PDB file of C-alpha atoms and ligand atoms in Angstrom:
ATOM      1  CA  MET A 114     -77.790 -19.147  62.584  1.00 82.00           C
ATOM      2  CA  PRO A 115     -78.211 -22.778  61.457  1.00 85.00           C
ATOM      3  CA  GLU A 116     -79.992 -21.729  58.408  1.00 86.00           C
ATOM      4  CA  TYR A 117     -77.661 -19.277  57.296  1.00 89.00           C
ATOM      5  CA  ALA A 118     -74.680 -21.860  58.023  1.00 91.00           C
ATOM      6  CA  LEU A 119     -76.651 -24.212  55.698  1.00 93.00           C
ATOM      7  CA  TRP A 120     -77.119 -21.283  53.072  1.00 93.00           C
ATOM      8  CA  SER A 121     -73.142 -20.641  53.201  1.00 94.00           C
ATOM      9  CA  VAL A 122     -72.692 -24.311  52.626  1.00 95.00           C
ATOM     10  CA  VAL A 123     -74.745 -24.109  49.483  1.00 95.00           C
ATOM     11  CA  ILE A 124     -73.498 -21.324  47.791  1.00 96.00           C
ATOM     12  CA  LEU A 125     -69.790 -22.089  48.628  1.00 96.00           C
ATOM     13  CA  LEU A 126     -70.222 -25.298  46.756  1.00 96.00           C
ATOM     14  CA  GLY A 127     -72.368 -23.861  44.099  1.00 96.00           C
ATOM     15  CA  LEU A 128     -69.019 -21.348  43.480  1.00 95.00           C
ATOM     16  CA  GLU A 129     -66.996 -24.219  43.464  1.00 95.00           C
ATOM     17  CA  LEU A 130     -69.188 -25.756  40.708  1.00 96.00           C
ATOM     18  CA  MET A 131     -69.143 -22.408  38.533  1.00 95.00           C
ATOM     19  CA  SER A 132     -65.558 -22.191  38.647  1.00 94.00           C
ATOM     20  CA  TYR A 133     -65.053 -25.935  37.825  1.00 95.00           C
ATOM     21  CA  LEU A 134     -67.580 -25.458  34.722  1.00 95.00           C
ATOM     22  CA  VAL A 135     -66.363 -22.122  33.485  1.00 93.00           C
ATOM     23  CA  ASN A 136     -62.868 -23.285  32.770  1.00 91.00           C
ATOM     24  CA  GLU A 137     -64.384 -26.848  31.632  1.00 91.00           C
ATOM     25  CA  ILE A 138     -67.458 -26.358  29.140  1.00 94.00           C
ATOM     26  CA  PRO A 139     -65.856 -23.483  26.764  1.00 93.00           C
ATOM     27  CA  GLN A 140     -63.139 -26.028  26.628  1.00 89.00           C
ATOM     28  CA  ARG A 141     -65.344 -27.917  24.259  1.00 90.00           C
ATOM     29  CA  PHE A 142     -66.387 -25.565  22.034  1.00 91.00           C
ATOM     30  CA  PHE A 143     -63.562 -22.680  22.328  1.00 90.00           C
ATOM     31  CA  ASN A 144     -59.858 -22.272  22.389  1.00 86.00           C
ATOM     32  CA  PRO A 145     -58.461 -22.157  26.034  1.00 88.00           C
ATOM     33  CA  SER A 146     -55.796 -19.893  24.928  1.00 87.00           C
ATOM     34  CA  ALA A 147     -57.596 -17.727  21.988  1.00 89.00           C
ATOM     35  CA  ILE A 148     -56.618 -14.847  23.635  1.00 92.00           C
ATOM     36  CA  PRO A 149     -52.601 -14.454  23.412  1.00 90.00           C
ATOM     37  CA  ILE A 150     -50.792 -13.515  26.789  1.00 92.00           C
ATOM     38  CA  ARG A 151     -49.656  -9.695  26.303  1.00 92.00           C
ATOM     39  CA  GLY A 152     -48.739  -9.200  29.897  1.00 84.00           C
ATOM     40  CA  LYS A 153     -46.588 -10.855  33.076  1.00 86.00           C
ATOM     41  CA  HIS A 154     -49.025 -13.814  33.895  1.00 90.00           C
ATOM     42  CA  LEU A 155     -48.998 -14.342  37.646  1.00 89.00           C
ATOM     43  CA  ASP A 156     -47.900 -18.232  37.556  1.00 90.00           C
ATOM     44  CA  VAL A 157     -47.880 -18.559  41.616  1.00 92.00           C
ATOM     45  CA  LEU A 158     -50.780 -17.511  44.143  1.00 94.00           C
ATOM     46  CA  SER A 159     -49.079 -16.187  47.374  1.00 96.00           C
ATOM     47  CA  TRP A 160     -50.807 -16.417  50.745  1.00 97.00           C
ATOM     48  CA  LYS A 161     -52.320 -13.117  50.399  1.00 97.00           C
ATOM     49  CA  ASP A 162     -54.170 -13.975  47.036  1.00 97.00           C
ATOM     50  CA  ILE A 163     -55.303 -17.170  48.313  1.00 97.00           C
ATOM     51  CA  SER A 164     -56.384 -15.321  51.655  1.00 97.00           C
ATOM     52  CA  PHE A 165     -58.730 -12.560  49.460  1.00 98.00           C
ATOM     53  CA  ILE A 166     -59.728 -15.233  47.468  1.00 97.00           C
ATOM     54  CA  THR A 167     -61.017 -17.192  50.217  1.00 97.00           C
ATOM     55  CA  TRP A 168     -62.588 -14.362  52.207  1.00 97.00           C
ATOM     56  CA  ASN A 169     -64.170 -13.081  49.128  1.00 97.00           C
ATOM     57  CA  LYS A 170     -66.065 -16.435  48.595  1.00 96.00           C
ATOM     58  CA  PHE A 171     -67.259 -16.146  52.051  1.00 95.00           C
ATOM     59  CA  THR A 172     -68.284 -12.585  51.574  1.00 96.00           C
ATOM     60  CA  THR A 173     -70.528 -14.085  48.683  1.00 97.00           C
ATOM     61  CA  THR A 174     -72.435 -15.748  51.157  1.00 96.00           C
ATOM     62  CA  LEU A 175     -73.683 -12.619  52.731  1.00 96.00           C
ATOM     63  CA  PHE A 176     -74.155 -10.782  49.753  1.00 97.00           C
ATOM     64  CA  THR A 177     -76.392 -13.648  48.292  1.00 96.00           C
ATOM     65  CA  TYR A 178     -77.952 -13.792  51.723  1.00 95.00           C
ATOM     66  CA  HIS A 179     -79.160 -10.154  51.623  1.00 96.00           C
ATOM     67  CA  ALA A 180     -79.930 -10.193  47.658  1.00 97.00           C
ATOM     68  CA  LEU A 181     -82.488 -13.037  48.782  1.00 95.00           C
ATOM     69  CA  ARG A 182     -83.714 -11.087  51.257  1.00 95.00           C
ATOM     70  CA  PHE A 183     -84.291  -8.292  49.983  1.00 97.00           C
ATOM     71  CA  CYS A 184     -86.285  -9.915  46.839  1.00 97.00           C
ATOM     72  CA  TRP A 185     -88.428 -11.904  49.456  1.00 97.00           C
ATOM     73  CA  LEU A 186     -89.477  -8.875  51.185  1.00 97.00           C
ATOM     74  CA  SER A 187     -89.599  -6.059  48.412  1.00 97.00           C
ATOM     75  CA  PRO A 188     -93.010  -5.560  46.962  1.00 95.00           C
ATOM     76  CA  ARG A 189     -91.443  -4.656  43.644  1.00 95.00           C
ATOM     77  CA  ILE A 190     -90.086  -8.001  43.044  1.00 97.00           C
ATOM     78  CA  ALA A 191     -92.464 -10.553  41.678  1.00 96.00           C
ATOM     79  CA  TRP A 192     -92.251 -14.104  42.499  1.00 96.00           C
ATOM     80  CA  GLY A 193     -95.493 -15.957  41.065  1.00 95.00           C
ATOM     81  CA  TRP A 194     -95.192 -17.402  37.463  1.00 95.00           C
ATOM     82  CA  SER A 195     -98.460 -15.600  36.522  1.00 96.00           C
ATOM     83  CA  GLU A 196     -96.796 -12.386  37.427  1.00 95.00           C
ATOM     84  CA  MET A 197     -94.154 -12.489  34.237  1.00 96.00           C
ATOM     85  CA  THR A 198     -94.245  -9.713  31.989  1.00 97.00           C
ATOM     86  CA  ILE A 199     -92.204  -8.460  29.537  1.00 97.00           C
ATOM     87  CA  LEU A 200     -91.002  -5.658  31.249  1.00 97.00           C
ATOM     88  CA  ASN A 201     -89.908  -7.612  34.360  1.00 96.00           C
ATOM     89  CA  THR A 202     -88.370 -10.212  32.813  1.00 97.00           C
ATOM     90  CA  VAL A 203     -86.875  -9.265  28.865  1.00 97.00           C
ATOM     91  CA  ILE A 204     -86.669  -5.621  29.718  1.00 98.00           C
ATOM     92  CA  ALA A 205     -85.499  -5.932  33.320  1.00 98.00           C
ATOM     93  CA  PHE A 206     -82.622  -8.618  32.365  1.00 98.00           C
ATOM     94  CA  PHE A 207     -80.714  -6.209  29.912  1.00 97.00           C
ATOM     95  CA  SER A 208     -81.704  -2.989  31.927  1.00 98.00           C
ATOM     96  CA  LEU A 209     -80.035  -4.751  35.408  1.00 98.00           C
ATOM     97  CA  PHE A 210     -76.729  -5.194  33.390  1.00 98.00           C
ATOM     98  CA  VAL A 211     -76.941  -1.824  32.154  1.00 98.00           C
ATOM     99  CA  VAL A 212     -77.866  -0.211  35.442  1.00 98.00           C
ATOM    100  CA  TYR A 213     -75.164  -2.536  37.113  1.00 98.00           C
ATOM    101  CA  ASP A 214     -71.820  -1.343  35.066  1.00 98.00           C
ATOM    102  CA  PHE A 215     -73.174   1.901  35.283  1.00 98.00           C
ATOM    103  CA  PHE A 216     -71.949   1.935  38.784  1.00 98.00           C
ATOM    104  CA  TYR A 217     -69.431  -0.483  38.506  1.00 98.00           C
ATOM    105  CA  CYS A 218     -67.788   1.698  35.974  1.00 97.00           C
ATOM    106  CA  ILE A 219     -67.691   4.919  38.354  1.00 97.00           C
ATOM    107  CA  TRP A 220     -66.312   2.373  40.978  1.00 98.00           C
ATOM    108  CA  HIS A 221     -64.001   0.981  38.987  1.00 98.00           C
ATOM    109  CA  ARG A 222     -62.618   4.508  37.840  1.00 97.00           C
ATOM    110  CA  ILE A 223     -62.395   5.422  41.653  1.00 97.00           C
ATOM    111  CA  LEU A 224     -60.211   2.660  42.336  1.00 98.00           C
ATOM    112  CA  HIS A 225     -57.782   3.554  39.615  1.00 97.00           C
ATOM    113  CA  VAL A 226     -57.352   7.418  41.052  1.00 97.00           C
ATOM    114  CA  ARG A 227     -54.226   7.716  41.674  1.00 94.00           C
ATOM    115  CA  GLY A 228     -53.025   7.672  45.291  1.00 94.00           C
ATOM    116  CA  LEU A 229     -56.052   5.515  45.943  1.00 96.00           C
ATOM    117  CA  TYR A 230     -55.205   2.691  43.347  1.00 97.00           C
ATOM    118  CA  LYS A 231     -52.241   1.292  45.508  1.00 96.00           C
ATOM    119  CA  PHE A 232     -54.175   0.648  48.520  1.00 97.00           C
ATOM    120  CA  ILE A 233     -57.261  -1.611  47.015  1.00 97.00           C
ATOM    121  CA  HIS A 234     -57.166  -2.133  43.398  1.00 97.00           C
ATOM    122  CA  LYS A 235     -53.060  -2.708  42.527  1.00 97.00           C
ATOM    123  CA  HIS A 236     -53.888  -5.997  44.237  1.00 97.00           C
ATOM    124  CA  HIS A 237     -56.255  -7.111  41.031  1.00 97.00           C
ATOM    125  CA  HIS A 238     -53.822  -5.716  38.348  1.00 96.00           C
ATOM    126  CA  HIS A 239     -50.825  -7.846  39.742  1.00 94.00           C
ATOM    127  CA  GLN A 240     -52.509 -10.524  37.410  1.00 93.00           C
ATOM    128  CA  ALA A 241     -51.811  -8.723  33.948  1.00 93.00           C
ATOM    129  CA  ALA A 242     -52.951 -11.997  31.804  1.00 94.00           C
ATOM    130  CA  PRO A 243     -55.501 -13.559  33.781  1.00 94.00           C
ATOM    131  CA  SER A 244     -56.467 -17.135  33.149  1.00 93.00           C
ATOM    132  CA  ARG A 245     -57.956 -19.308  36.118  1.00 94.00           C
ATOM    133  CA  GLY A 246     -61.647 -17.713  35.324  1.00 94.00           C
ATOM    134  CA  ASN A 247     -63.219 -17.395  38.811  1.00 94.00           C
ATOM    135  CA  ALA A 248     -60.070 -17.385  41.228  1.00 95.00           C
ATOM    136  CA  ASP A 249     -58.539 -14.537  39.212  1.00 96.00           C
ATOM    137  CA  ALA A 250     -62.103 -12.635  39.246  1.00 97.00           C
ATOM    138  CA  VAL A 251     -62.434 -12.896  42.849  1.00 97.00           C
ATOM    139  CA  ASN A 252     -58.479 -12.311  43.446  1.00 97.00           C
ATOM    140  CA  VAL A 253     -59.427  -8.672  44.590  1.00 98.00           C
ATOM    141  CA  HIS A 254     -58.892  -6.565  47.752  1.00 98.00           C
ATOM    142  CA  PRO A 255     -61.927  -7.431  50.011  1.00 98.00           C
ATOM    143  CA  ILE A 256     -63.325  -3.816  49.918  1.00 98.00           C
ATOM    144  CA  GLU A 257     -63.299  -3.862  46.087  1.00 98.00           C
ATOM    145  CA  PHE A 258     -65.207  -6.827  46.425  1.00 98.00           C
ATOM    146  CA  ILE A 259     -67.853  -6.134  48.874  1.00 98.00           C
ATOM    147  CA  VAL A 260     -68.747  -2.637  46.675  1.00 98.00           C
ATOM    148  CA  GLY A 261     -68.643  -4.811  43.235  1.00 97.00           C
ATOM    149  CA  GLU A 262     -70.692  -7.258  44.596  1.00 97.00           C
ATOM    150  CA  TYR A 263     -73.350  -5.243  46.451  1.00 98.00           C
ATOM    151  CA  CYS A 264     -73.612  -3.352  42.936  1.00 98.00           C
ATOM    152  CA  HIS A 265     -75.539  -6.060  42.123  1.00 98.00           C
ATOM    153  CA  LEU A 266     -78.128  -5.363  44.704  1.00 98.00           C
ATOM    154  CA  LEU A 267     -78.229  -1.739  44.296  1.00 98.00           C
ATOM    155  CA  ALA A 268     -79.352  -2.795  40.152  1.00 98.00           C
ATOM    156  CA  ILE A 269     -81.909  -4.883  41.428  1.00 98.00           C
ATOM    157  CA  PHE A 270     -83.327  -2.341  43.994  1.00 97.00           C
ATOM    158  CA  ILE A 271     -83.346   0.407  41.150  1.00 98.00           C
ATOM    159  CA  ILE A 272     -84.920  -2.151  38.569  1.00 97.00           C
ATOM    160  CA  PRO A 273     -88.133  -3.695  39.489  1.00 96.00           C
ATOM    161  CA  CYS A 274     -87.840  -7.426  37.961  1.00 97.00           C
ATOM    162  CA  HIS A 275     -88.982 -11.011  38.621  1.00 98.00           C
ATOM    163  CA  ALA A 276     -87.385 -13.019  41.284  1.00 97.00           C
ATOM    164  CA  VAL A 277     -86.085 -15.690  38.696  1.00 98.00           C
ATOM    165  CA  VAL A 278     -84.505 -12.394  36.487  1.00 98.00           C
ATOM    166  CA  ALA A 279     -82.574 -11.564  39.855  1.00 98.00           C
ATOM    167  CA  ALA A 280     -81.317 -15.101  40.382  1.00 97.00           C
ATOM    168  CA  VAL A 281     -80.387 -15.345  36.832  1.00 98.00           C
ATOM    169  CA  PHE A 282     -78.711 -11.739  36.735  1.00 98.00           C
ATOM    170  CA  VAL A 283     -76.734 -12.667  39.938  1.00 97.00           C
ATOM    171  CA  VAL A 284     -75.407 -16.264  38.493  1.00 97.00           C
ATOM    172  CA  LEU A 285     -74.773 -15.123  34.840  1.00 97.00           C
ATOM    173  CA  GLY A 286     -73.062 -12.166  36.512  1.00 97.00           C
ATOM    174  CA  GLY A 287     -70.719 -14.867  38.131  1.00 96.00           C
ATOM    175  CA  ILE A 288     -70.324 -16.567  35.137  1.00 97.00           C
ATOM    176  CA  LEU A 289     -69.350 -13.527  32.691  1.00 97.00           C
ATOM    177  CA  ALA A 290     -67.114 -12.046  35.431  1.00 97.00           C
ATOM    178  CA  SER A 291     -65.170 -15.611  35.479  1.00 97.00           C
ATOM    179  CA  LEU A 292     -65.028 -16.176  31.796  1.00 97.00           C
ATOM    180  CA  ASN A 293     -63.197 -12.408  31.666  1.00 97.00           C
ATOM    181  CA  HIS A 294     -60.324 -13.846  33.602  1.00 97.00           C
ATOM    182  CA  THR A 295     -59.972 -16.862  31.121  1.00 96.00           C
ATOM    183  CA  ARG A 296     -57.936 -16.743  27.851  1.00 95.00           C
ATOM    184  CA  TYR A 297     -61.079 -18.035  26.027  1.00 95.00           C
ATOM    185  CA  ASP A 298     -62.376 -15.537  23.310  1.00 95.00           C
ATOM    186  CA  ILE A 299     -66.157 -15.218  23.788  1.00 95.00           C
ATOM    187  CA  ALA A 300     -67.946 -12.445  22.549  1.00 93.00           C
ATOM    188  CA  VAL A 301     -71.657 -11.853  21.975  1.00 93.00           C
ATOM    189  CA  PRO A 302     -71.627  -8.423  19.320  1.00 89.00           C
ATOM    190  CA  LEU A 303     -72.628  -5.388  21.225  1.00 87.00           C
ATOM    191  CA  LEU A 304     -73.256  -7.410  24.288  1.00 93.00           C
ATOM    192  CA  PHE A 305     -70.425  -8.954  25.653  1.00 95.00           C
ATOM    193  CA  ASP A 306     -66.682  -9.298  24.920  1.00 95.00           C
ATOM    194  CA  THR A 307     -64.041 -11.280  27.156  1.00 96.00           C
ATOM    195  CA  LYS A 308     -61.411  -9.804  25.226  1.00 96.00           C
ATOM    196  CA  ALA A 309     -62.628  -6.291  26.521  1.00 96.00           C
ATOM    197  CA  HIS A 310     -61.637  -6.833  30.198  1.00 97.00           C
ATOM    198  CA  ASP A 311     -58.542  -8.594  29.121  1.00 96.00           C
ATOM    199  CA  GLN A 312     -57.575  -5.237  27.313  1.00 96.00           C
ATOM    200  CA  HIS A 313     -58.483  -3.624  30.525  1.00 97.00           C
ATOM    201  CA  HIS A 314     -55.610  -5.882  32.259  1.00 97.00           C
ATOM    202  CA  VAL A 315     -52.695  -4.481  29.833  1.00 96.00           C
ATOM    203  CA  ILE A 316     -54.297  -0.890  29.558  1.00 95.00           C
ATOM    204  CA  PRO A 317     -55.625  -0.257  32.689  1.00 95.00           C
ATOM    205  CA  THR A 318     -56.941   3.126  31.826  1.00 95.00           C
ATOM    206  CA  VAL A 319     -59.620   1.612  29.328  1.00 96.00           C
ATOM    207  CA  ASN A 320     -62.531  -0.559  29.336  1.00 97.00           C
ATOM    208  CA  TYR A 321     -63.773   0.000  32.966  1.00 97.00           C
ATOM    209  CA  GLY A 322     -67.073  -1.821  32.705  1.00 97.00           C
ATOM    210  CA  GLN A 323     -67.576  -5.474  33.808  1.00 96.00           C
ATOM    211  CA  TYR A 324     -70.178  -6.970  31.635  1.00 97.00           C
ATOM    212  CA  THR A 325     -70.560  -4.543  28.655  1.00 96.00           C
ATOM    213  CA  MET A 326     -68.645  -1.867  27.198  1.00 96.00           C
ATOM    214  CA  LEU A 327     -71.845   0.365  26.715  1.00 97.00           C
ATOM    215  CA  TRP A 328     -70.662   3.177  29.654  1.00 98.00           C
ATOM    216  CA  ASP A 329     -66.829   3.014  27.995  1.00 97.00           C
ATOM    217  CA  ARG A 330     -68.268   3.561  25.063  1.00 96.00           C
ATOM    218  CA  VAL A 331     -70.557   6.550  26.506  1.00 97.00           C
ATOM    219  CA  PHE A 332     -67.559   8.262  28.297  1.00 96.00           C
ATOM    220  CA  GLY A 333     -64.824   7.392  25.495  1.00 96.00           C
ATOM    221  CA  THR A 334     -62.826   5.072  27.400  1.00 97.00           C
ATOM    222  CA  TYR A 335     -63.381   1.696  25.465  1.00 96.00           C
ATOM    223  CA  VAL A 336     -60.792   0.451  23.415  1.00 95.00           C
ATOM    224  CA  PRO A 337     -61.461  -2.660  21.306  1.00 93.00           C
ATOM    225  CA  HIS A 338     -59.130  -5.661  21.991  1.00 92.00           C
ATOM    226  CA  PRO A 339     -56.337  -6.074  18.908  1.00 91.00           C
ATOM    227  CA  LEU A 340     -58.455  -9.206  18.081  1.00 89.00           C
ATOM    228  CA  SER A 341     -61.791  -7.166  18.002  1.00 83.00           C
ATOM    229  CA  SER A 342     -60.592  -4.717  15.710  1.00 72.00           C
ATOM    230  CA  ARG A 343     -58.300  -6.623  13.045  1.00 62.00           C
ATOM    231  CA  PRO A 344     -60.324  -7.945  10.379  1.00 55.00           C
ATOM    232  CA  LYS A 345     -60.986 -11.756  10.457  1.00 52.00           C
ATOM    233  CA  ALA A 346     -58.707 -13.774   8.451  1.00 49.00           C
ATOM    234  CA  GLU A 347     -60.503 -15.861   5.585  1.00 42.00           C
TER     235      GLU A 347
HETATM  236 ZN1   ZN B 692     -60.040  -8.615  36.391  1.00 77.57          ZN
HETATM  237 ZN1   ZN B 693     -58.729  -1.939  36.672  1.00 77.57          ZN
END
């Protein structure tokens, strides 16, 4: 118990630091209002929003504890520096995101099923123009959050990788999901685009992926953001 309490403090402080940096660092390189607001921005967080955000941050301490414990005990996760290979680093790194988004897309589509939507996922969509980064990203119903978090563990379970890659996957995942809920236009061609998730907040029946639009392209639910489909002005 004392170790878990210490672990929780470290994770919660880390989350606060990440939330701060996700808004502050890109500001030096990107326009903080590059993605135009097209829906109603949730200006004031209600007690329910704040309770969900706080609860979900505490859930993250449990998820990261289980992820660390799994990596420590699983014979499929390498720890030694000398055990690093192309397969368990570079290839595993990309595979983790692909596998994660496969399950996340399915989960996200289930959340949008008529009849179920209003009980869980509607809460996240009452913010039509996310801007707060991490706070808007984790402002979801606790059931939605816990399944989304443990999909990371499912991906690590499926893809044998190096412990460092598993850690990078989880931390980078938190950063990218937070960036998806800012107005920064940050894109890596074919891999990641903050505008794609903004499009989902405007048109909830498209772009179900969290990190990549790969599965949306496969399932035919990918619709590019107007800024992505428009040719750049000279
Ligand atoms: Zn969202
Ligand atoms: Zn949604």
